[in-house]
CSV table of C-alpha atoms in Angstrom, one decimal:
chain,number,residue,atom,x,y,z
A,116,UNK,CA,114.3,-55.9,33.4
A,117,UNK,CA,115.8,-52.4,32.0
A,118,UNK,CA,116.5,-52.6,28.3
A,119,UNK,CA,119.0,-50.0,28.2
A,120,UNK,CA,122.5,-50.8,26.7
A,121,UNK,CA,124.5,-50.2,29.7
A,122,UNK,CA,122.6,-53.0,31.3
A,123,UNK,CA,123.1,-55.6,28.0
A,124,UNK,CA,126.3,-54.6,27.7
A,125,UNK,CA,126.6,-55.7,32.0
A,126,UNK,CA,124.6,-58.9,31.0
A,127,UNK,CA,127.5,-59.5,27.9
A,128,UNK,CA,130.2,-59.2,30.9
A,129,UNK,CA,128.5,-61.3,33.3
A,130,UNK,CA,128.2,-64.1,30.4
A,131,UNK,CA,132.0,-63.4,29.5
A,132,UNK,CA,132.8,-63.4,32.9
A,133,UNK,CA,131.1,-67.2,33.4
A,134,UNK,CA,133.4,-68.2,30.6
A,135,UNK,CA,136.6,-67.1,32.0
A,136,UNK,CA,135.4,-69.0,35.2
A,137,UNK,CA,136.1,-72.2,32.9
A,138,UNK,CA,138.9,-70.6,31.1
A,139,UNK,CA,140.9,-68.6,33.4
A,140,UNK,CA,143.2,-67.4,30.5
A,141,UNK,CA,141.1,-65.6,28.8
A,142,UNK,CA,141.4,-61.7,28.9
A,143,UNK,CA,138.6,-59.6,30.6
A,144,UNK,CA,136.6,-58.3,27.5
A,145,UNK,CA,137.4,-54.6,27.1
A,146,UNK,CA,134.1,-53.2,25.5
A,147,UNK,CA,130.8,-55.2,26.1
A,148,UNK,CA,129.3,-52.8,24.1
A,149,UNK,CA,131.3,-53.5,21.1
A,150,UNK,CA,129.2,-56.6,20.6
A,151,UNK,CA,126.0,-54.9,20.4
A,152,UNK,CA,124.6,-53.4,17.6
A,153,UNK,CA,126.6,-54.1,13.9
A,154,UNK,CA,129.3,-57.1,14.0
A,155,UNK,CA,131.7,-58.8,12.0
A,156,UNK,CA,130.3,-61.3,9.2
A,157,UNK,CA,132.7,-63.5,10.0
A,158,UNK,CA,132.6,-64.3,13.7
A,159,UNK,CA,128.6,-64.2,12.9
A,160,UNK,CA,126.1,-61.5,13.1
A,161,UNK,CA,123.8,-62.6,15.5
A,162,UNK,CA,124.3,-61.7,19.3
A,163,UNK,CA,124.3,-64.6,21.6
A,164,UNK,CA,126.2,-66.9,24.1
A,165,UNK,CA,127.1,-69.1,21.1
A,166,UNK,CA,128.6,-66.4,19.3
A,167,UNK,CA,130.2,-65.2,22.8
A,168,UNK,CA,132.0,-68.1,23.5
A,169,UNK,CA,132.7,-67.7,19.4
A,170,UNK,CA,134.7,-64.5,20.3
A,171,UNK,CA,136.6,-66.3,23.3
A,172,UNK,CA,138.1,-68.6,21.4
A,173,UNK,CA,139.7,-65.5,19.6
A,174,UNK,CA,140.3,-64.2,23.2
A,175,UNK,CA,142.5,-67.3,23.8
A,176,UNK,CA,143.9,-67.2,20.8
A,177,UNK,CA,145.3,-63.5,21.7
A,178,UNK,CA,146.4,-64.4,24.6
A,179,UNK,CA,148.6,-67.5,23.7
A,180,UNK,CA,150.3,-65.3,20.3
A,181,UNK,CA,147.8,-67.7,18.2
A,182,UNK,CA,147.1,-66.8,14.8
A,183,UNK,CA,143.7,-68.3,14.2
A,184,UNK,CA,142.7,-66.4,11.4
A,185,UNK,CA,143.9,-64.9,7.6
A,186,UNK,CA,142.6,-63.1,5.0
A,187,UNK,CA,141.8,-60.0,6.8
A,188,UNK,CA,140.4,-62.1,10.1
A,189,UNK,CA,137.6,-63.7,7.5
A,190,UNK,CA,139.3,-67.3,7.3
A,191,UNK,CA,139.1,-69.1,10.5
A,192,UNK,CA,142.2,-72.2,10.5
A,193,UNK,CA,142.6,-75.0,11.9
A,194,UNK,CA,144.2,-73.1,15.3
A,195,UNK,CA,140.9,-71.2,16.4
A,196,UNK,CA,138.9,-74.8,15.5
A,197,UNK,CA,141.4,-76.4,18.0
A,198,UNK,CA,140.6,-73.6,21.0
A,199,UNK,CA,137.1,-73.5,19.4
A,200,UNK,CA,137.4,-77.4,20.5
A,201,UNK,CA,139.0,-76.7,24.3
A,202,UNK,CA,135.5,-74.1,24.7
A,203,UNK,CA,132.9,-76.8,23.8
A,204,UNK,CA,132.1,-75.7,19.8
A,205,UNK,CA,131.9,-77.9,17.5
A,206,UNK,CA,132.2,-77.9,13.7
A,207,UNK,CA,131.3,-79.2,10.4
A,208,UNK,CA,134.5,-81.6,9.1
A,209,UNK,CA,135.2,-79.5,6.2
A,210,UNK,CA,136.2,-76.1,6.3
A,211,UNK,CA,133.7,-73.3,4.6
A,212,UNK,CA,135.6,-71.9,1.4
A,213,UNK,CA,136.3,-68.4,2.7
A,214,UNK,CA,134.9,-68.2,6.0
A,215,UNK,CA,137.2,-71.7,7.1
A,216,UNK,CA,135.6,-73.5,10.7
A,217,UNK,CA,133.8,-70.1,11.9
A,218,UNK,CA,130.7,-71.8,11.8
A,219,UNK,CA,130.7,-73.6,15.5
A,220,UNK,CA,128.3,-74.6,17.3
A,221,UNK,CA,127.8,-75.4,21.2
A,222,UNK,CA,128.0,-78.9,21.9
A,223,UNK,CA,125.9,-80.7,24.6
A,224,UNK,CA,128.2,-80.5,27.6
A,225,UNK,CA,128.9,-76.5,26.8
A,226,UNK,CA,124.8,-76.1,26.5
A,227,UNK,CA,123.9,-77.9,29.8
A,228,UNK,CA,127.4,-76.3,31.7
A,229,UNK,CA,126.4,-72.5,30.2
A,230,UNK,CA,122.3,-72.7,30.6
A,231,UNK,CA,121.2,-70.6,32.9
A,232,UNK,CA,123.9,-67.8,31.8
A,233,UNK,CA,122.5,-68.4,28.3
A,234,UNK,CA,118.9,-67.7,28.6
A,235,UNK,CA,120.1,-64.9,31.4
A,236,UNK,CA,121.7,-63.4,28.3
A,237,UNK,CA,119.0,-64.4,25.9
A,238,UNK,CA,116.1,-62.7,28.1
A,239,UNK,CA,118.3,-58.9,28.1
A,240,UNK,CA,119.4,-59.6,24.5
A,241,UNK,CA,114.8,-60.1,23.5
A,242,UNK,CA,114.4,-57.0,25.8
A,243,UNK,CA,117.0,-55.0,24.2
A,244,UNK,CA,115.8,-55.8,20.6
A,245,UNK,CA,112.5,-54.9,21.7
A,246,UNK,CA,113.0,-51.9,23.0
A,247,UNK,CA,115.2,-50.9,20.0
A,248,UNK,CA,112.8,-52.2,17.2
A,249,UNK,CA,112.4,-49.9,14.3
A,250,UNK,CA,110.7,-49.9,11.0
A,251,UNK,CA,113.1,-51.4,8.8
A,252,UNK,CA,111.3,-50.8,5.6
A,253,UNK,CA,111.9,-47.2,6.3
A,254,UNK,CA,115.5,-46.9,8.2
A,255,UNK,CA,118.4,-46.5,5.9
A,256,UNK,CA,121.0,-49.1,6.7
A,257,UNK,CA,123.3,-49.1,3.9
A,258,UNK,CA,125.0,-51.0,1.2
A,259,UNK,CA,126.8,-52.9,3.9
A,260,UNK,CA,123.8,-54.3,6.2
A,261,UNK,CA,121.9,-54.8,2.5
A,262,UNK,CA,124.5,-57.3,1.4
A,263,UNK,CA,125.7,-59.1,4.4
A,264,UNK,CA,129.2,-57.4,4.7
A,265,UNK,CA,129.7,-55.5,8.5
A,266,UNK,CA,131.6,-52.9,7.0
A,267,UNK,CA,130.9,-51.2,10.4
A,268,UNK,CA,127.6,-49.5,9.0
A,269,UNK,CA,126.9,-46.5,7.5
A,270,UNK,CA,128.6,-43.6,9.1
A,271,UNK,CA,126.7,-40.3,9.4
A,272,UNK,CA,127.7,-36.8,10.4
A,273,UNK,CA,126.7,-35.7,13.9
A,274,UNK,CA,127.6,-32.2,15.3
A,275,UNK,CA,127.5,-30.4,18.5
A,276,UNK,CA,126.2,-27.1,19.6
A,277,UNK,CA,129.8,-25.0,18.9
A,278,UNK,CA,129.6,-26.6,15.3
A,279,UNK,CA,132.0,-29.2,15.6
A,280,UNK,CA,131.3,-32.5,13.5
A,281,UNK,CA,132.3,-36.2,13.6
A,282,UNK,CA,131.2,-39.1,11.5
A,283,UNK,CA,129.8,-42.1,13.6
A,284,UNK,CA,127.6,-45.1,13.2
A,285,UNK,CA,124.0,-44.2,14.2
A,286,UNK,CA,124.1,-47.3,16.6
A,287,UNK,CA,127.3,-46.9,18.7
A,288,UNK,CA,126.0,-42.7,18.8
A,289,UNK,CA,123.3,-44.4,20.3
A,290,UNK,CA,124.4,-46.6,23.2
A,291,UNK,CA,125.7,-43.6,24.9
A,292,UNK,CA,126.1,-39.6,24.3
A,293,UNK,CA,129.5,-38.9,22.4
A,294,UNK,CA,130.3,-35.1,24.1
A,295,UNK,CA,132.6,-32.3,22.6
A,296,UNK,CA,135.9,-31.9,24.2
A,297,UNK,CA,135.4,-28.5,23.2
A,298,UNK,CA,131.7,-27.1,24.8
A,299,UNK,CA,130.9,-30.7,26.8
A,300,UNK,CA,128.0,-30.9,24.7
A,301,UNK,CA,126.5,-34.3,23.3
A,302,UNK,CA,127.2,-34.3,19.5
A,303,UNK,CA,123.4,-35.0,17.3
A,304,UNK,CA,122.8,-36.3,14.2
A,305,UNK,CA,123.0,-33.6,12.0
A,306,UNK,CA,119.8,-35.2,9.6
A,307,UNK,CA,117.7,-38.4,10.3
A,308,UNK,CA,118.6,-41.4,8.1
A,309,UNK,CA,115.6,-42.4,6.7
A,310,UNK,CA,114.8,-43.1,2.7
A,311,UNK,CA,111.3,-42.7,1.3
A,312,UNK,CA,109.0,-45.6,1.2
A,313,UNK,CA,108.9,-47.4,-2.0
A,314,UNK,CA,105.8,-46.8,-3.8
């Protein structure tokens, strides 16, 4: 199996695509490759079919003019637990302090009806994470990743060859080139992000 994004990011559609199969109402998810790499604390930060179908129920929600969350998308209300219900999650009984019913959970029927799309996904998602392991005692992730906010990651300055510069998160740079409008040239990162080991 290729471990490339492009080919995650077609095993995120095909596992989005299952779920509109059962809910016809949801939209067709725009980016697939928005969902790899950095995510919202919130909705979770782990990628998986869980946290897919997490992310459908917001799809639903959209799609009907539900507000399903507040405070800056954080709080999930009793609305999104309700869809959250229609798309087989369950929840604790009492709502989280700030996060509200974002912590779901597949129940039984979702788990035996989504299986084999699951562990599809779950088999590209281990080949991807292998092929994009790094040393994390030495790569600079930033205050957000260090204290469990998304924040978006750390944005760093990458240029082109005719000196133009943007600033962009070192893992949406590298899911695909970003290229100058000006000279059609891929833009770099101008210096790697690493820190020095502690000693």
């Amino acid at each position: 199996m290729s471990t490339t994004p492009p080919v995650l990011a077609a095993e995120l559609a095909h596992a989005w695509a299952d779920i509109q199969r059962h809910h016809p109402e949801l939209p067709d998810l725009a980016a697939p490759e928005s969902l790899i790499g950095e995510s919202s604390s919130a909705c979770g930060s782990e990628l998986s079919f869980e946290r897919l179908l997490h992310e459908a129920v917001h799809g639903i929600a959209a799609a009907r003019g539900v507000r399903d969350t507040s405070r800056a998308g954080r709080y999930h209300n009793r609305r999104f637990l309700a869809i959250a219900e229609e798309l087989g999650l369950d929840h604790a009984d009492d709502p989280h302090p700030s996060s509200g019913f974002s912590l779901v959970t597949m129940n039984a029927e979702a788990r035996r009806r989504y299986r084999p799309t699951a562990e599809r996904l779950q088999r590209a998602l281990k080949a991807h994470l292998a092929a994009t392991a790094t040393d994390t005692k030495r790569s600079f992730r930033g205050p957000a990743a260090r204290h469990g906010s998304s924040g978006g990651g750390v944005r760093v300055k990458a240029v082109c060859e005719c000196g133009r510069n943007v600033r962009v998160v070192p893992s949406v740079l590298a899911q695909a080139p970003i290229v100058c409008g000006a000279c059609k040239k891929p833009f770099q990162i101008a210096e790697p992000l690493t820190v020095a080991a502690s000693t």
